[in-house]
Coordinates of C-alpha atoms in Angstrom, one line a residue:
X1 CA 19.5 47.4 -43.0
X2 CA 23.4 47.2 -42.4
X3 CA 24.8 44.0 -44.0
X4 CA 27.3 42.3 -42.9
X5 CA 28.8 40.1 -45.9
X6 CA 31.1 36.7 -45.0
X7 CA 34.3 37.1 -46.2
X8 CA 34.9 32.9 -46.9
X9 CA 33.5 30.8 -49.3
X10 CA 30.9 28.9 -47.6
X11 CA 31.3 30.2 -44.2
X12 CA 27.9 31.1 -42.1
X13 CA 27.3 34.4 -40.5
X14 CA 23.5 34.3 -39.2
X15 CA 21.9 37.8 -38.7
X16 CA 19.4 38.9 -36.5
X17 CA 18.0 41.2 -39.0
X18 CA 17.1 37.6 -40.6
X19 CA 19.7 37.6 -43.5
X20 CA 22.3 34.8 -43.8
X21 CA 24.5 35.7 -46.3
X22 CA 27.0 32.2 -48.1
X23 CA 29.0 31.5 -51.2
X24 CA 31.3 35.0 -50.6
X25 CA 30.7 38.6 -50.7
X26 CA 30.7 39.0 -54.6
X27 CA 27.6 36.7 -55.0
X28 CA 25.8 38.7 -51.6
X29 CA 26.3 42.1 -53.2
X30 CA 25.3 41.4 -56.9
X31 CA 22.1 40.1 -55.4
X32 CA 21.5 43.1 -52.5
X33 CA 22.1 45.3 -55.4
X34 CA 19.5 43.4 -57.2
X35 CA 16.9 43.4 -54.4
X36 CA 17.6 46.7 -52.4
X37 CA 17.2 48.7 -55.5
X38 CA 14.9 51.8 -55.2
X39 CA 11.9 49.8 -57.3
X40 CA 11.4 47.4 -54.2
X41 CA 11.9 50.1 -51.7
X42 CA 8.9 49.3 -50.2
X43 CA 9.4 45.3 -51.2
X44 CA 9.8 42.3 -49.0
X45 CA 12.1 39.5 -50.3
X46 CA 12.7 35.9 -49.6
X47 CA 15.3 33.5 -50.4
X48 CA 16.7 30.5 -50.1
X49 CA 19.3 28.4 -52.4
X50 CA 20.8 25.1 -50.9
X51 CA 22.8 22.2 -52.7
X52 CA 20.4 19.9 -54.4
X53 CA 22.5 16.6 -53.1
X54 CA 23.3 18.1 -49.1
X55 CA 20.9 20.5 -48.3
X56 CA 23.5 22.7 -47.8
X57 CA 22.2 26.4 -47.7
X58 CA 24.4 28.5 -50.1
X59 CA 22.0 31.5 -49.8
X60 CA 19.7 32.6 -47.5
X61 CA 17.5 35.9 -46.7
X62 CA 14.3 35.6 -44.7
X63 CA 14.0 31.9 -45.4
X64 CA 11.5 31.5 -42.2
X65 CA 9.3 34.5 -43.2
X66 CA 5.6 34.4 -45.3
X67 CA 5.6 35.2 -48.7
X68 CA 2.3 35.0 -50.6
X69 CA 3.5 32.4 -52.9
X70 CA 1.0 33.2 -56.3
X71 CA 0.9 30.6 -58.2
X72 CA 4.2 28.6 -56.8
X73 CA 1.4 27.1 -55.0
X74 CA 1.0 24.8 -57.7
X75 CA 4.5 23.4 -57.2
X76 CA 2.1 22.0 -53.7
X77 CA -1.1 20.8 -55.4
X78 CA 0.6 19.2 -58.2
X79 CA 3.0 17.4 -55.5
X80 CA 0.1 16.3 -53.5
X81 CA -2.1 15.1 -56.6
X82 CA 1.3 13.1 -58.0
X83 CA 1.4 11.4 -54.5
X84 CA -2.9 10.4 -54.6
X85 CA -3.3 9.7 -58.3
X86 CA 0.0 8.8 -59.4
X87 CA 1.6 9.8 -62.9
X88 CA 0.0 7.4 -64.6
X89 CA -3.2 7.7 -64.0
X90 CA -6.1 7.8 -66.1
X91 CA -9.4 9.3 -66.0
X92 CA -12.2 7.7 -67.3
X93 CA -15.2 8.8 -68.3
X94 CA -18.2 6.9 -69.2
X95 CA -21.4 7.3 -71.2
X96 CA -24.1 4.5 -69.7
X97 CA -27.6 3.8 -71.1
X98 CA -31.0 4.0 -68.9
X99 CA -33.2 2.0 -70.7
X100 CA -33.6 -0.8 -73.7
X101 CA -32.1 -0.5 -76.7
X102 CA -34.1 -2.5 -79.6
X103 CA -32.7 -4.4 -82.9
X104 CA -33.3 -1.6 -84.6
X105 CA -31.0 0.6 -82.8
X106 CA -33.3 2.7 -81.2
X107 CA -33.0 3.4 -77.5
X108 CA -35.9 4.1 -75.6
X109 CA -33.9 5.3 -72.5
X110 CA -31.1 8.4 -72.0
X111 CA -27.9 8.5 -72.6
X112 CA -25.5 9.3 -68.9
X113 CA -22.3 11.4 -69.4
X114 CA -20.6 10.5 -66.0
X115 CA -17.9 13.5 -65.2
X116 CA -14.7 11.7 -64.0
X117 CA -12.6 15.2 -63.6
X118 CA -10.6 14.8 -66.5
X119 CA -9.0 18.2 -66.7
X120 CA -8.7 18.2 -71.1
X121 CA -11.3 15.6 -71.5
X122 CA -9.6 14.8 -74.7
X123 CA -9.8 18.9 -76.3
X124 CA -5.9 19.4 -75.9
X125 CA -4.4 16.2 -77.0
X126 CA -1.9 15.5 -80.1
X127 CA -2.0 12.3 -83.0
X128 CA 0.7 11.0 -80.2
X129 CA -1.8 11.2 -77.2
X130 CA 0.3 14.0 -75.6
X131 CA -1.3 17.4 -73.9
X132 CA -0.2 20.1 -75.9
X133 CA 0.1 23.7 -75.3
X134 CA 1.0 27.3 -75.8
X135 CA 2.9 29.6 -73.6
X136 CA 0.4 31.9 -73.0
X137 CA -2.8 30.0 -72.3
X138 CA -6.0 30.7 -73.6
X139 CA -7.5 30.9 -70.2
X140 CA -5.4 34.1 -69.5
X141 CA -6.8 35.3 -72.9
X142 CA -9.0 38.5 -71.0
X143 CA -5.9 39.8 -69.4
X144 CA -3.5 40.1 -72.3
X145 CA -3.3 39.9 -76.0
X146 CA -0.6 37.3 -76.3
X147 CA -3.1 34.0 -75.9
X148 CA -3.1 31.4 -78.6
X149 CA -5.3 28.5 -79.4
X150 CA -3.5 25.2 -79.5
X151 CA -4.5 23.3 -82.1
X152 CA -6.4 20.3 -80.9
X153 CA -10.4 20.1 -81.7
X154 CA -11.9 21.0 -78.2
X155 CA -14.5 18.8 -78.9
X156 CA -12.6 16.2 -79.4
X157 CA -13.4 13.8 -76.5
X158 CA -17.0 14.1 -76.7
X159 CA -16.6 13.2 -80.7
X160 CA -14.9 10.0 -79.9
X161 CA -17.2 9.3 -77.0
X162 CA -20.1 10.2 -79.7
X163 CA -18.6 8.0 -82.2
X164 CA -18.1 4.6 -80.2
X165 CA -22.2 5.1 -79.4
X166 CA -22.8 5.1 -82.4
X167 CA -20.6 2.1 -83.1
X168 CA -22.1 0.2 -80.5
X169 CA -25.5 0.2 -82.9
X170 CA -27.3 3.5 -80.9
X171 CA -29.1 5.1 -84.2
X172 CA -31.3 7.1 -81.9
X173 CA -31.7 8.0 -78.6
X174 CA -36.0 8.5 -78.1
X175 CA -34.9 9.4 -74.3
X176 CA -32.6 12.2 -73.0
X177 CA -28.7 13.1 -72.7
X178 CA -27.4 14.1 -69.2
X179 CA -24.3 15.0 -67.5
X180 CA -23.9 13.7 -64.4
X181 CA -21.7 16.5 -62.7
X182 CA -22.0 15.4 -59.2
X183 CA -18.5 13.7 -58.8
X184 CA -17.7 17.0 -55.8
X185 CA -19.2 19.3 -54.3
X186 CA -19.0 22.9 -56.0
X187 CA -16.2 25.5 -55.4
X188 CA -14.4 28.1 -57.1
X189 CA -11.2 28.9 -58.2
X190 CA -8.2 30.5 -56.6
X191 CA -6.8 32.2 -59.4
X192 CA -7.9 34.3 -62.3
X193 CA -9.2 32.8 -65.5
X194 CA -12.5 30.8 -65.7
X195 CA -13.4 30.1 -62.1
X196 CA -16.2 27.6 -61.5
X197 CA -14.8 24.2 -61.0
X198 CA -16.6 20.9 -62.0
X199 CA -15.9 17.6 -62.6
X200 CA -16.6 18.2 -66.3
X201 CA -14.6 20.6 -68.1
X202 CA -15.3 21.1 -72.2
X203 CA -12.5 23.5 -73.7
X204 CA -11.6 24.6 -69.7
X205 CA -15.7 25.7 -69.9
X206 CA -15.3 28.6 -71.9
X207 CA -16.1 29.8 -75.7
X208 CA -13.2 31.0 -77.2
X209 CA -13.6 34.2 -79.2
X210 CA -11.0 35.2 -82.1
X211 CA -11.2 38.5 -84.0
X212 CA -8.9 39.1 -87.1
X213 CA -8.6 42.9 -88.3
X214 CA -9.8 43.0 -91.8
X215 CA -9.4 46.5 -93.8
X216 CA -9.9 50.0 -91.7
X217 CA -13.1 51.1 -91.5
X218 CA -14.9 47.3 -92.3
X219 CA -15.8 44.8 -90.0
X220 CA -13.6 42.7 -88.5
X221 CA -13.9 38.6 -88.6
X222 CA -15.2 37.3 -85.0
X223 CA -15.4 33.8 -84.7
X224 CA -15.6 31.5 -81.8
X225 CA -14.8 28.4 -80.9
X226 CA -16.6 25.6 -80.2
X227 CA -19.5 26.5 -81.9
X228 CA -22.8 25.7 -80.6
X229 CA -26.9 26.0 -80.5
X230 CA -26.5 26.8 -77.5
X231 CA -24.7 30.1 -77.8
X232 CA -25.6 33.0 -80.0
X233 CA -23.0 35.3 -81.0
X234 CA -23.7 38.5 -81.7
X235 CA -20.4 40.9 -82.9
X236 CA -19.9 44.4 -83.9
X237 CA -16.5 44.8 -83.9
X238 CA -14.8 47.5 -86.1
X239 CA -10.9 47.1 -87.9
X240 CA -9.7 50.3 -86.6
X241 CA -6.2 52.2 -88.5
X242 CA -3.1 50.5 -88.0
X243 CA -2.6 53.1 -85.2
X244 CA -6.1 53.6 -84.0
X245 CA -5.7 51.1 -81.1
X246 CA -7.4 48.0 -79.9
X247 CA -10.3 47.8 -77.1
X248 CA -12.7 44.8 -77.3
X249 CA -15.7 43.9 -75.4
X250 CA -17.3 40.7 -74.1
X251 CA -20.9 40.6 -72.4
X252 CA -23.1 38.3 -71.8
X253 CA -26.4 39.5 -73.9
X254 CA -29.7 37.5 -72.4
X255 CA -29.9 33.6 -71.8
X256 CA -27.2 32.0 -74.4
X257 CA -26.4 35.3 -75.8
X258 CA -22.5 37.1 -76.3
X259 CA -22.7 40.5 -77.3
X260 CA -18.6 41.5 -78.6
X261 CA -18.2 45.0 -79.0
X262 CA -15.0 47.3 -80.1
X263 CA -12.2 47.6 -82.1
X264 CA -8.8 45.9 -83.4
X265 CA -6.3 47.6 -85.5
X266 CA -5.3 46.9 -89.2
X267 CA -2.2 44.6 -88.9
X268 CA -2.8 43.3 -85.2
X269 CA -2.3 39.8 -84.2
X270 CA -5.4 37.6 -84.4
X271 CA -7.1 38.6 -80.2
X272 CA -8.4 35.6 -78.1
X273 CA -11.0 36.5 -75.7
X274 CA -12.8 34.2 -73.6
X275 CA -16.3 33.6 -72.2
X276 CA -16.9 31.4 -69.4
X277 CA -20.4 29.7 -69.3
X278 CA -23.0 29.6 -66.6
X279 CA -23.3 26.0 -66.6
X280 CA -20.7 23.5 -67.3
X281 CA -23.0 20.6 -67.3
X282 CA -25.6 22.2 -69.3
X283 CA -22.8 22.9 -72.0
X284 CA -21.6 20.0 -72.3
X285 CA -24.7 18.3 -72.4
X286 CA -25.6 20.3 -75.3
X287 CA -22.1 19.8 -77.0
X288 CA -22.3 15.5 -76.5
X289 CA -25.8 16.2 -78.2
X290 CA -24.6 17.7 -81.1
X291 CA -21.6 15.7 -81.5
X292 CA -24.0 12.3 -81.2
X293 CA -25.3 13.8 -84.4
X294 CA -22.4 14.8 -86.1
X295 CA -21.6 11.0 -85.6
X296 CA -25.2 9.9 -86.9
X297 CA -27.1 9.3 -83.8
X298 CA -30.5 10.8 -84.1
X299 CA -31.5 12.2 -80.7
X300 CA -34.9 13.6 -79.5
X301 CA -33.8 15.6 -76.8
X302 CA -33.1 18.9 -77.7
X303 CA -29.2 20.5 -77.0
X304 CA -31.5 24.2 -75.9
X305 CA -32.3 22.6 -72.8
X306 CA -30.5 22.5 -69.5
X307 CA -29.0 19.9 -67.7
X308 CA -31.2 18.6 -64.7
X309 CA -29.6 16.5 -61.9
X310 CA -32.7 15.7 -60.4
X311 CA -33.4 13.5 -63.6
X312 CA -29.8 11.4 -62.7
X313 CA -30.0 7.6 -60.6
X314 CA -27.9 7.6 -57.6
X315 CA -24.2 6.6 -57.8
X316 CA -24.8 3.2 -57.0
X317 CA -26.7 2.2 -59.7
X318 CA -24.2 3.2 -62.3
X319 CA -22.5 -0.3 -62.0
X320 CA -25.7 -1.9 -63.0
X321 CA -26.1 0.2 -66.4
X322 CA -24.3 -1.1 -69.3
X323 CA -21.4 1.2 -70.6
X324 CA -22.3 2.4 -74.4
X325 CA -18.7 4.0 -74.3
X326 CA -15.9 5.7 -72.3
X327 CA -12.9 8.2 -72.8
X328 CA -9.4 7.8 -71.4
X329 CA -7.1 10.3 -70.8
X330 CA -3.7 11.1 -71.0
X331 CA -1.5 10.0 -68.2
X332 CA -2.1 12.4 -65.5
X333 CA 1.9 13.1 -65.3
X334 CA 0.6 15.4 -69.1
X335 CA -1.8 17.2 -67.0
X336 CA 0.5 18.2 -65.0
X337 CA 2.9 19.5 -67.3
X338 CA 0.1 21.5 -68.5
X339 CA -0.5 23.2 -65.2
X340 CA 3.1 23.6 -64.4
X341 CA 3.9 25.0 -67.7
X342 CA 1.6 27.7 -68.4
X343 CA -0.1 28.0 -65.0
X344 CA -3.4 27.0 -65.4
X345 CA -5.1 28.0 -62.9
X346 CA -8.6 26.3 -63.2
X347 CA -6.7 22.8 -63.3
X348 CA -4.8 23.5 -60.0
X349 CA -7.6 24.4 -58.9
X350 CA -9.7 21.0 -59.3
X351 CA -6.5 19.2 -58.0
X352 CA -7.4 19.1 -54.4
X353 CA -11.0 17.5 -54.9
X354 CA -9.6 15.2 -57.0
X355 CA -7.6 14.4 -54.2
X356 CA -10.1 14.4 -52.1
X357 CA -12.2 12.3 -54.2
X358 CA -9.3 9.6 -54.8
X359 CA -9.5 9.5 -50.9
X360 CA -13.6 8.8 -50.7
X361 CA -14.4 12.4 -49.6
X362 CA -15.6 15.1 -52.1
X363 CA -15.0 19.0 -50.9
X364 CA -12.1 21.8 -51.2
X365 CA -11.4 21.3 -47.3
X366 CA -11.2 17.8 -47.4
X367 CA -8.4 18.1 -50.1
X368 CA -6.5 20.9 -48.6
X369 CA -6.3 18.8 -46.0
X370 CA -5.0 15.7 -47.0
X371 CA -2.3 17.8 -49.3
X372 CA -1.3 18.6 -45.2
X373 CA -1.1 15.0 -44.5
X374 CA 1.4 14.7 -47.4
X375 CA 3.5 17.6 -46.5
X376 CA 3.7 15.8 -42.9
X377 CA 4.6 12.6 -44.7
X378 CA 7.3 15.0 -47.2
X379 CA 9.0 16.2 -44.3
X380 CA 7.7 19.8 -45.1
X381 CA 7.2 21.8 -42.5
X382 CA 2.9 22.1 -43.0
X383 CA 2.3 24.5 -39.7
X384 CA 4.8 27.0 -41.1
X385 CA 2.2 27.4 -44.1
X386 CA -1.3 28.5 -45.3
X387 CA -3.2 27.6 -48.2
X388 CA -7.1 28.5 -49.5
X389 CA -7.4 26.6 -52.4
X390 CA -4.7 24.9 -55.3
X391 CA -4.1 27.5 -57.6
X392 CA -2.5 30.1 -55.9
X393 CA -4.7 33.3 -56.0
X394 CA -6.5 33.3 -52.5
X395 CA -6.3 35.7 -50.0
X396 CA -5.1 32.8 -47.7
X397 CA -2.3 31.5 -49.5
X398 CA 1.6 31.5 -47.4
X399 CA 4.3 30.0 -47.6
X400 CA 8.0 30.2 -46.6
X401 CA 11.0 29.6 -49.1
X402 CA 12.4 26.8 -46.2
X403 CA 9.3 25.2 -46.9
X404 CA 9.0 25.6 -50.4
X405 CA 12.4 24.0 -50.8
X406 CA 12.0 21.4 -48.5
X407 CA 9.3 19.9 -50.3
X408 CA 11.2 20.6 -53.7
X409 CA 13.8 18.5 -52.2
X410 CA 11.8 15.6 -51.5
X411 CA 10.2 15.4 -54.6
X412 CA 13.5 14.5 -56.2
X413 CA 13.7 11.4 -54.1
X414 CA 10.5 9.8 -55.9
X415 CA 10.3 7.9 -58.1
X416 CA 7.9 9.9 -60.4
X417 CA 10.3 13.1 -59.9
X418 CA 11.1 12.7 -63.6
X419 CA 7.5 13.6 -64.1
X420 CA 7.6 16.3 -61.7
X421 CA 10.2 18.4 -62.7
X422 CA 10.2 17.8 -66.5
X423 CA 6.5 19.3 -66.3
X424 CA 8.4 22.6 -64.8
X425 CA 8.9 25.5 -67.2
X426 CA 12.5 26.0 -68.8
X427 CA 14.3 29.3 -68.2
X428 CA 14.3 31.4 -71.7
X429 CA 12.5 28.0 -73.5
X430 CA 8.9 27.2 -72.6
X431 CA 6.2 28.0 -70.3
X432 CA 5.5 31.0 -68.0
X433 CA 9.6 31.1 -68.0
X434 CA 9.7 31.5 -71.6
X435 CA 10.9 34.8 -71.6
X436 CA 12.3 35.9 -68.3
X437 CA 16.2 35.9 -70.0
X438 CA 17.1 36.8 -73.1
X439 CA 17.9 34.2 -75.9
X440 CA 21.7 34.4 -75.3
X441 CA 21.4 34.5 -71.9
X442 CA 23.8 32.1 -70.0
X443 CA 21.4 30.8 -67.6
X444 CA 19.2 30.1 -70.8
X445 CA 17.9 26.0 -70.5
X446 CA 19.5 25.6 -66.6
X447 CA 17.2 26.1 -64.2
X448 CA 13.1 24.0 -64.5
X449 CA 11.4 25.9 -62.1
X450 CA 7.2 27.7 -61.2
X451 CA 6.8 31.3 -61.6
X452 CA 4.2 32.9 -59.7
X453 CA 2.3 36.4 -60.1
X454 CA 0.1 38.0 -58.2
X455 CA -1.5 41.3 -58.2
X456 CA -4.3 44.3 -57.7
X457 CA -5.3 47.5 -58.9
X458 CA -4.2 50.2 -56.7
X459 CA -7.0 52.8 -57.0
X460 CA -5.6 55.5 -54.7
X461 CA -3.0 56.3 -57.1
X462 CA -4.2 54.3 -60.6
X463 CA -1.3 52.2 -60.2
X464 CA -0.8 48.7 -59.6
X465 CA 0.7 46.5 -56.6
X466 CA 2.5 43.3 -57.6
X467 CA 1.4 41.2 -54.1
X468 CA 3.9 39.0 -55.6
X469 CA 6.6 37.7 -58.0
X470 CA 7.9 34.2 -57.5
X471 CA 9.7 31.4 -58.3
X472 CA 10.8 28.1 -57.3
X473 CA 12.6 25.1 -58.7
X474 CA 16.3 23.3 -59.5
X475 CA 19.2 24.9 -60.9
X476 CA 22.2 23.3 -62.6
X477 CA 24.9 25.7 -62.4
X478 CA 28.0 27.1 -64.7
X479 CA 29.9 25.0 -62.9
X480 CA 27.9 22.0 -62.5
X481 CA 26.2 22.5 -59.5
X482 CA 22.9 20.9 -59.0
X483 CA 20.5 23.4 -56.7
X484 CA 17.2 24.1 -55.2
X485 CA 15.9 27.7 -55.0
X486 CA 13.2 29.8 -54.1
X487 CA 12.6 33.4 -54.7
X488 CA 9.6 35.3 -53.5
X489 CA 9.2 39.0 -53.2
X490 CA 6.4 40.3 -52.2
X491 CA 4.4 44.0 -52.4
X492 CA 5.9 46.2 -54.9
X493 CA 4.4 49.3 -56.3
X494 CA 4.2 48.9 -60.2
X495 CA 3.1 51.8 -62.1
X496 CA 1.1 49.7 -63.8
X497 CA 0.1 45.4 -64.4
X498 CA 2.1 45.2 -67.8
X499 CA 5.3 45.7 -65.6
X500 CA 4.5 42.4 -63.7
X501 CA 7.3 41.0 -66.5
X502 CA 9.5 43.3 -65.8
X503 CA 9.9 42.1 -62.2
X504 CA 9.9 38.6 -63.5
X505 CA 12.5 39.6 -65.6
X506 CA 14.7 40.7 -62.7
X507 CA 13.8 37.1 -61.1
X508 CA 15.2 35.6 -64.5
X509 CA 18.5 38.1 -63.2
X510 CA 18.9 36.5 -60.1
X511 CA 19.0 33.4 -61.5
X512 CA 21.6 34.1 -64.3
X513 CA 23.8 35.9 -61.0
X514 CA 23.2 32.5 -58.9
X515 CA 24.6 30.1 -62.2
X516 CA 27.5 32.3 -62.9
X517 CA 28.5 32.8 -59.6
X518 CA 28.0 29.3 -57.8

């Protein structure tokens, strides 16, 4: 491709090859000898970086084009679920009673866990009621070895849920426990990580596994968390020598069972692994059981068996049963700082029926499409994109950077921006952006902005192909220049998936090019 570079600062030269190249020849060939290096030969790249205030494009290079977006999709969902729910909303979940409860405290009846949607359902928040979280997300836990636990019970909703019961004078429940799970209708995820979503998540609706090396040659410690009746663990995992390597193992062994197998080096960091359950309703049900008798209840019903929706009343008769207890969340504005910061793809992936439910329908479609109605309303251009679901990872997923600014752009003119963009990872600080610049780099703390990565095994040559590397947000510059940017590029080869930083890496070199230089 020949470029042709403008000479004045500012001045526009459009190209038909679709480049536009601003701000002066010194900025346009730092980043063309960025992007048209040898290890994106085969690369597409988008970008776009305008004035925060004007709108005024500073630089530009297939702006109108589709880039698989990854998980910059969520900069959408997020957007769309600010606009329904608003940042301060609440979920609430309830727990009703079906039948009488005598002086005694004994209820012949069930108990009714009614799933609201609450995306932490109280497992993730702090002493001050904030979402709390770690950089690299136990939900990613399967795919690397850098996943941490944060440090909330998991269990902690369905504790405080099992302690006001038992505080409303319930000593024993002679009936049942059910979930009612039935808030939307079932889908699955866009992204990797656990993938079934329902309107009641426990600890995201997996069983986190940790295994500490021990001494080589004795078993290693394999624990998992939370611990349940309902899961049997059974581990034979080895501490290998301090060289010997780490390969570990998780399969599902029968009804309930979770056979780990393998090895961990002497000296490693405590591995997370996860295991996502069959049935989100069924483990939770069992969970509320065991946590209504941590808390003194007595119940009959047994946590071994699974959750039945036939057994539940229709909807409407909820407002006729009395309320025994229910559990708040967090303002939703801390829900989405945990999806924005560390990706979370299950949660991004809920937001559209939560959407749709706000709106009186309940299905993926109807979501997707009222997130189009609120693109419209943005001033985004909607036809220009494609979207399968709210996290990011599906096939159908397309976007352009025009667009992708344009709706960054109008999220600053709300009044819940605040929320918005101070949920967005800090370059070099927090979040998926955490390390993408070094600690002294210049750039470090200046731009909030969503990363994005996306990509497959390439079995024809055992390598890898990085559909795509991303990232979108604001910028203030060196000299004080407030900007919008997106960066997108889409189809490298990678000789293998650990290099997927490596590209995000040059990303954070872009950006530290665009602050010094504008």
């Amino acid at each position: 491709m020949k470029r042709i570079r403008c000479i004045a600062v500012r001045l526009t030269l459009v190209l038909s090859c679709g480049l536009v190249a601003r701000a002066g020849e010194e900025l346009d060939a730092k980043i063309a000898s960025v992007v048209d290096a040898d290890a994106f030969k085969q690369a597409h790249w988008g970008i776009l970086i305008v004035d925060r205030g004007s709108g005024d494009v500073l630089y530009e290079r297939n702006a109108d084009k589709l880039f698989a977006p990854a998980s910059t999709t969520k900069l959408y969902s997020v957007a769309a679920a600010l606009d329904a729910l608003g940042a301060d909303y609440r979920f609430e979940t309830p727990v009703v009673r079906r039948g009488e409860l005598d002086g005694n405290g004994v209820l012949a009846g069930d108990l009714i866990l009614v799933g609201s949607g609450d995306l932490t359902f109280g497992g993730r928040s702090d002493a001050a009621g904030h979402i709390v979280f770690k950089d690299s997300d136990h939900t990613y836990a399967n795919g690397n070895e850098t996943a941490e636990l944060t440090d909330p019970d998991p269990l902690g909703g369905l504790n405080e849920l099992a302690r006001t019961v038992a505080s409303r004078g319930i000593q024993r429940v002679r009936g049942e426990v059910w979930v009612d799970d039935r808030l939307f209708e079932r889908a699955e995820g866009s992204g990797s990580g656990p993938s079934r979503i329902t309107p009641i998540l426990v600890n995201d609706n997996v069983i986190d596994i940790v295994i500490r090396p021990t001494t080589p040659g004795a078993a290693a410690e394999v624990v998992c968390r939370p611990e349940t009746a309902a899961y049997r663990l059974d581990a034979q995992v080895d501490t290998a020598a301090k060289d010997g390597g780490t390969s570990v193992e998780i399969t599902t062994a029968g009804p309930g069972g979770i056979a780990v197998r393998g090895r961990i080096a002497a000296g490693h960091r405590p591995l997370v692994r996860i295991y996502e359950v069959e049935n989100a309703a069924s483990f939770a049900r069992s969970l509320f059981i065991e946590a209504l008798r941590r808390a003194g209840v007595v119940v009959d019903a047994s946590p071994l068996v699974a959750n039945r929706t036939s057994a539940l009343p229709p909807f409407d008769e909820y407002k006729k049963l009395p309320r025994v207890a229910v559990l708040q969340s967090p303002p939703f504005a801390e829900s989405a700082r945990l999806i924005l910061k560390v990706s979370h793809n299950l949660h991004a992936s809920t937001l559209p029926l939560l959407v749709a439910v706000k709106n009186g329908k309940g299905t993926l479609g109807d979501g997707l499409r009222l997130e189009r109605d609120f693109l419209i309303r943005a001033g985004v251009d909607a036809a220009t994109i494609s979207f399968g679901g709210g996290a990011g990872g599906s096939r159908a997923d397309y976007t352009t950077p025009r667009a992708t600014v344009q709706l960054l752009r109008y999220m600053r003119t709300r009044p819940d921006f605040a929320a918005y963009e101070q949920a967005l990872p800090v370059l070099g600080v927090d979040g998926t952006l955490a390390t993408a610049v070094k600690a002294d780099s210049p750039a470090r703390g200046k731009v909030r902005a969503k990363t994005g990565t996306l990509y497959w095994d390439n079995g024809l040559n055992g390598t890898s192909l990085l559909t795509s590397k991303a990232l979108a947000g604001y910028m203030t510059t060196a000299s004080g220049r407030e900007l919008v940017l997106a960066m997108f590029v889409n189809n490298a080869h990678l000789e293998n998936a650990g290099q997927t930083g490596r590209v995000g890496r040059v990303l954070g070199q872009l950006c530290e090019l665009v602050y010094e230089e504008l």
